[in-house]
């Protein structure tokens, strides 16, 4: 089990005989550390060891779990984006479920008073506005304030093979962007946790007592197909690959296919100006009352193209050019997702994607240098 200072250790190269093993799978690495301690879990439906949930595995091994904290989408990963997740009791284990989404995003001192160690084991997808890393930030802060240890069971980043996008500016800090990092940050959650500690991004410059179980046989260039969807509207590898690019559309009038079987793989709105491909959102579990419910949307179906990996601004730019009412194309959420106000201004001015990217480059170069200090795995 690596402590924060062990980040320079070499990672074993992946071979056909050495499958990628997330931290949770390496039970022998962390089970001794949990002995005779009271444990809380921050987990969801991705927290699996093969086909068994981490909570069930630890309970079967006699670990004393006091409660489960649930992030956005809930413990079972079934809640809509933005839907309030309520406190409850897990029917299978009988454990208390405490929501970390809604009004209570940060564990309170009272919620942690009967806990010695908190385990964070959630699959991330490598985009700044995916909120599991914001939950981790508040968790680290609470651990630092209450003298608790945080054990991160690391998992691969399926978008970890590149870095791209503008760096978030402090005035645009929100739950969909807590850190001055690019949209695609190129870190696992454990590497990001080390960065949060090392750069003193927690309140009052505190640091969290962090312990990490690294992924075995993983390098940042490795392709990693998630065994379970990380949230209701990221159903497959293509949606996860497109998410950093299409996530920006949540700050526009466009639908990205919530309420269809192609969420984050299509772009459109109920106007033929946007394209020839069509889809019709309907209310479904995980996408209740989606944008343009029961209306035919016209636009682009990216499943027909299988685009290259990477952050693409052309989708947002192209749809803006096609928009019949450009004044209403962006909403107030766009700048929070972008992490600045300049991207929206640049698109409105008609700047090319190349020119917009050039405006990011100096800050991206500084970030890339800083990032190297916190890497746990061989870089791409």
XYZ file of C-alpha atoms in Angstrom:
380
model
C 0.000 0.000 0.000
C 1.581 3.250 -1.137
C 1.638 6.367 0.957
C 1.543 9.783 -0.664
C 5.320 10.009 -0.859
C 5.674 6.783 -2.844
C 4.511 8.266 -6.165
C 7.836 7.711 -7.925
C 7.642 3.911 -7.800
C 7.660 2.237 -11.190
C 4.497 0.526 -12.311
C 4.729 -2.925 -13.842
C 4.132 -2.808 -17.587
C 0.945 -4.452 -18.737
C 1.352 -7.694 -20.663
C -1.096 -10.246 -21.964
C -0.283 -12.364 -18.902
C -0.745 -9.423 -16.515
C -4.280 -8.021 -16.640
C -5.000 -4.608 -15.178
C -5.961 -5.033 -11.513
C -7.721 -2.100 -9.799
C -6.784 -1.359 -6.203
C -9.929 -2.964 -4.771
C -8.907 -6.352 -6.208
C -5.700 -6.404 -4.150
C -7.368 -7.311 -0.866
C -4.160 -8.509 0.737
C -2.674 -5.032 0.328
C -5.246 -3.248 2.460
C -7.084 -5.800 4.615
C -4.428 -5.768 7.400
C -4.754 -1.961 7.572
C -8.502 -2.265 8.243
C -8.174 -4.741 11.111
C -9.897 -3.596 14.325
C -10.904 -0.290 12.743
C -14.333 1.213 12.093
C -14.758 1.776 8.372
C -16.951 3.958 6.153
C -17.179 3.419 2.408
C -17.634 5.972 -0.359
C -18.792 3.662 -3.124
C -21.351 3.081 -5.852
C -22.242 0.431 -8.439
C -18.696 0.583 -9.914
C -17.058 -0.548 -6.655
C -16.735 -4.170 -7.706
C -14.191 -6.929 -7.247
C -15.017 -9.038 -10.287
C -18.809 -9.360 -9.850
C -18.952 -8.788 -6.085
C -19.436 -5.388 -4.472
C -16.604 -4.150 -2.247
C -19.066 -3.757 0.650
C -20.126 -7.410 0.435
C -16.513 -8.579 0.138
C -15.363 -6.637 3.182
C -18.339 -7.709 5.279
C -17.631 -11.355 4.425
C -14.064 -10.839 5.668
C -15.231 -9.450 9.008
C -14.439 -5.791 8.357
C -16.454 -3.451 10.592
C -18.333 -1.191 8.185
C -20.282 1.504 9.996
C -21.907 3.263 7.028
C -21.854 3.884 3.296
C -21.592 7.362 1.789
C -23.232 7.678 -1.639
C -22.179 10.190 -4.362
C -24.224 11.647 -7.244
C -26.447 8.929 -8.802
C -26.612 7.089 -5.461
C -25.180 3.871 -4.016
C -26.664 1.722 -6.792
C -26.002 4.341 -9.504
C -29.630 4.657 -10.578
C -30.445 8.324 -9.816
C -30.603 10.966 -12.547
C -27.894 13.567 -12.995
C -28.693 16.294 -10.486
C -31.359 14.235 -8.726
C -31.362 14.506 -4.936
C -29.970 11.355 -3.335
C -31.636 10.684 0.007
C -30.307 9.040 3.166
C -31.529 5.476 3.441
C -30.682 1.953 4.606
C -29.232 -0.575 2.161
C -31.702 -3.446 1.936
C -29.039 -6.074 1.264
C -26.541 -5.248 4.017
C -28.664 -3.243 6.466
C -25.986 -0.531 6.505
C -26.935 3.154 6.799
C -26.647 5.064 3.506
C -25.594 8.705 3.842
C -25.969 10.911 0.768
C -23.065 13.111 -0.315
C -25.125 14.703 -3.060
C -27.625 17.492 -2.556
C -27.386 19.701 0.521
C -24.822 17.467 2.255
C -21.830 17.206 -0.104
C -19.240 17.012 2.657
C -19.294 14.500 5.538
C -19.898 16.248 8.854
C -17.874 15.740 12.008
C -20.884 13.963 13.489
C -21.094 11.580 10.520
C -17.411 10.682 10.953
C -17.202 10.487 14.744
C -17.657 6.681 14.833
C -15.286 6.057 11.903
C -11.498 5.546 11.807
C -10.863 5.055 8.087
C -12.875 6.062 5.010
C -12.406 4.055 1.813
C -12.959 5.744 -1.552
C -13.501 3.279 -4.409
C -15.365 4.847 -7.333
C -14.689 4.611 -11.064
C -13.974 8.012 -12.630
C -13.924 8.893 -16.344
C -11.242 11.597 -16.349
C -13.280 14.752 -17.038
C -13.143 17.729 -14.664
C -16.932 18.157 -14.606
C -17.671 14.534 -13.642
C -18.625 15.031 -10.009
C -17.133 11.965 -8.313
C -13.817 13.836 -8.001
C -15.629 16.758 -6.362
C -17.055 14.313 -3.830
C -13.499 13.078 -3.245
C -12.310 16.651 -2.644
C -14.913 17.278 0.063
C -14.158 13.878 1.565
C -10.454 14.739 1.781
C -11.302 18.062 3.361
C -13.520 16.436 5.983
C -10.872 13.808 6.749
C -8.255 16.544 7.172
C -10.492 18.547 9.505
C -11.488 15.539 11.608
C -8.157 13.696 11.716
C -9.401 10.666 9.767
C -7.487 8.554 7.245
C -8.603 8.196 3.652
C -7.781 4.990 1.780
C -8.134 5.280 -2.002
C -8.471 2.052 -3.951
C -7.371 3.383 -7.318
C -8.907 2.511 -10.685
C -7.732 3.243 -14.257
C -8.823 6.389 -16.075
C -10.500 5.431 -19.396
C -9.647 8.932 -20.690
C -6.218 8.935 -19.063
C -4.123 8.825 -22.235
C -4.252 12.552 -23.029
C -4.608 16.023 -21.484
C -6.733 18.738 -23.058
C -8.958 21.751 -22.522
C -8.725 25.077 -20.715
C -7.603 25.286 -17.095
C -10.445 26.202 -14.725
C -10.258 29.779 -13.434
C -10.899 30.189 -9.670
C -13.996 32.395 -10.075
C -15.743 29.530 -11.901
C -15.160 26.987 -9.148
C -18.278 24.867 -8.535
C -19.269 21.261 -7.902
C -18.702 20.599 -11.633
C -15.202 22.058 -11.402
C -13.357 22.321 -8.087
C -9.722 22.488 -9.216
C -7.489 24.520 -11.588
C -7.055 21.581 -13.951
C -8.007 21.112 -17.631
C -11.254 19.481 -18.744
C -9.321 16.278 -19.482
C -6.808 16.063 -16.643
C -5.007 12.782 -17.408
C -5.001 11.525 -13.809
C -6.443 8.644 -11.857
C -8.398 9.614 -8.743
C -5.415 8.711 -6.536
C -3.061 10.867 -8.593
C -5.528 13.744 -8.399
C -5.824 13.254 -4.629
C -2.044 13.557 -4.366
C -2.221 16.757 -6.428
C -4.964 18.186 -4.194
C -2.772 17.519 -1.156
C 0.476 18.633 -2.753
C -0.902 21.879 -4.172
C -2.741 22.653 -0.900
C -6.152 22.966 -2.548
C -8.087 21.951 0.566
C -9.532 24.652 2.830
C -7.008 26.315 5.174
C -4.148 24.626 3.275
C -4.781 21.414 5.176
C -3.650 18.002 3.896
C -5.452 14.700 4.144
C -3.842 11.573 5.616
C -3.905 9.678 2.352
C -3.156 6.030 1.697
C -3.321 4.503 -1.772
C -3.538 1.064 -3.278
C -2.306 1.463 -6.848
C -3.651 -0.261 -9.943
C -1.394 -3.136 -10.999
C -0.134 -3.519 -14.566
C -1.513 -0.135 -15.666
C 0.013 2.659 -17.737
C -1.723 5.849 -18.800
C -1.643 4.835 -22.463
C -3.569 1.616 -21.769
C -7.065 1.164 -23.091
C -9.441 0.275 -20.266
C -13.033 -0.699 -20.992
C -15.180 -0.238 -17.900
C -16.893 -3.434 -16.728
C -19.954 -1.502 -15.498
C -21.373 1.845 -16.599
C -20.143 4.587 -14.250
C -23.437 6.536 -14.334
C -26.856 6.070 -15.974
C -26.084 8.142 -19.067
C -22.628 6.782 -19.861
C -23.693 3.357 -21.132
C -20.625 2.266 -23.108
C -17.058 2.971 -24.162
C -18.048 5.395 -26.939
C -20.150 7.544 -24.597
C -17.273 7.656 -22.090
C -14.818 8.599 -24.837
C -17.117 11.380 -26.105
C -18.123 12.659 -22.677
C -15.355 15.304 -22.294
C -16.437 16.852 -25.621
C -20.198 16.426 -25.360
C -20.394 17.372 -21.685
C -20.083 21.017 -22.752
C -23.460 20.736 -24.500
C -25.123 20.571 -21.073
C -24.511 24.325 -21.078
C -26.395 24.848 -24.348
C -29.866 24.335 -25.823
C -28.796 21.004 -27.311
C -29.695 17.477 -26.179
C -26.937 14.874 -25.904
C -29.393 11.994 -26.032
C -30.426 11.611 -22.402
C -33.539 9.458 -22.535
C -32.311 7.449 -25.540
C -30.069 4.378 -25.891
C -27.359 6.679 -27.302
C -26.770 9.086 -24.413
C -23.620 11.163 -24.990
C -23.348 9.751 -28.508
C -25.833 12.016 -30.312
C -26.313 15.794 -30.455
C -29.510 17.507 -31.513
C -32.570 19.683 -30.873
C -36.093 19.916 -32.330
C -35.039 21.945 -35.380
C -34.044 20.540 -38.769
C -31.290 23.169 -38.974
C -29.069 21.006 -36.766
C -28.745 17.993 -39.066
C -30.308 14.967 -40.707
C -29.912 12.327 -37.984
C -32.854 12.005 -35.624
C -33.623 10.732 -32.123
C -36.506 11.093 -29.686
C -35.787 11.352 -25.912
C -38.271 9.615 -23.619
C -38.442 9.402 -19.842
C -36.425 6.408 -18.603
C -34.874 5.296 -15.297
C -31.774 7.446 -14.914
C -33.147 10.030 -17.380
C -36.513 11.119 -16.049
C -38.017 14.058 -17.977
C -35.010 14.521 -20.284
C -34.577 17.650 -22.427
C -37.028 17.620 -25.378
C -38.935 14.669 -23.972
C -41.091 12.975 -26.655
C -39.898 15.422 -29.329
C -37.976 14.465 -32.454
C -34.487 15.982 -32.340
C -32.384 16.631 -35.441
C -28.613 16.633 -35.386
C -25.649 14.264 -35.529
C -25.397 10.595 -34.573
C -21.752 9.989 -33.650
C -22.209 6.220 -33.435
C -22.085 6.265 -37.243
C -18.645 7.888 -37.237
C -16.796 6.371 -34.260
C -14.686 9.507 -33.824
C -11.061 9.558 -32.702
C -10.258 9.842 -29.027
C -9.721 13.416 -27.802
C -11.474 16.621 -26.796
C -13.287 18.047 -29.824
C -14.556 21.627 -29.816
C -15.847 21.330 -33.359
C -19.125 19.801 -32.187
C -20.052 22.825 -30.049
C -18.749 25.270 -32.674
C -20.587 23.579 -35.564
C -23.905 23.471 -33.715
C -23.557 27.115 -32.692
C -23.072 28.051 -36.346
C -26.251 26.153 -37.236
C -28.313 27.582 -34.366
C -31.298 29.640 -35.631
C -31.310 31.677 -32.398
C -27.706 32.224 -31.358
C -28.670 34.454 -28.429
C -30.286 31.473 -26.702
C -27.731 28.822 -27.663
C -25.683 29.028 -24.430
C -27.139 28.921 -20.922
C -25.671 29.961 -17.563
C -24.148 26.509 -17.000
C -21.738 26.663 -19.947
C -19.088 28.847 -18.273
C -19.024 26.590 -15.207
C -18.421 23.556 -17.425
C -15.785 25.377 -19.487
C -14.178 26.803 -16.354
C -14.050 30.281 -17.835
C -16.089 32.842 -19.798
C -13.586 33.177 -22.622
C -14.506 29.934 -24.426
C -18.074 31.086 -24.961
C -16.836 34.488 -26.134
C -14.343 32.870 -28.516
C -17.047 30.691 -30.092
C -19.390 33.678 -30.482
C -16.598 35.641 -32.192
C -16.139 32.844 -34.708
C -12.606 31.875 -33.693
C -11.338 28.606 -35.126
C -10.745 25.578 -32.946
C -7.012 25.911 -33.653
C -6.939 29.527 -32.464
C -8.948 28.711 -29.348
C -6.583 25.861 -28.512
C -3.576 28.159 -28.858
C -5.056 30.391 -26.151
C -4.947 27.442 -23.704
C -1.444 26.269 -24.461
C 0.721 28.259 -22.025
C -1.413 27.262 -19.024
C -1.666 23.668 -20.238
C 2.129 23.463 -20.449
C 2.427 24.652 -16.826
C -0.181 22.109 -15.740
C 1.631 19.264 -17.502
C 4.845 20.092 -15.650
C 3.039 20.250 -12.305
C 1.172 17.004 -13.020
C 4.403 15.022 -13.354
C 5.051 15.376 -9.619
C 1.961 13.338 -8.760
C 2.002 10.483 -11.255
C 1.778 6.915 -9.949
C 1.929 5.226 -13.346
C 4.054 5.377 -16.472
C 2.918 8.308 -18.592
C 1.758 8.189 -22.198
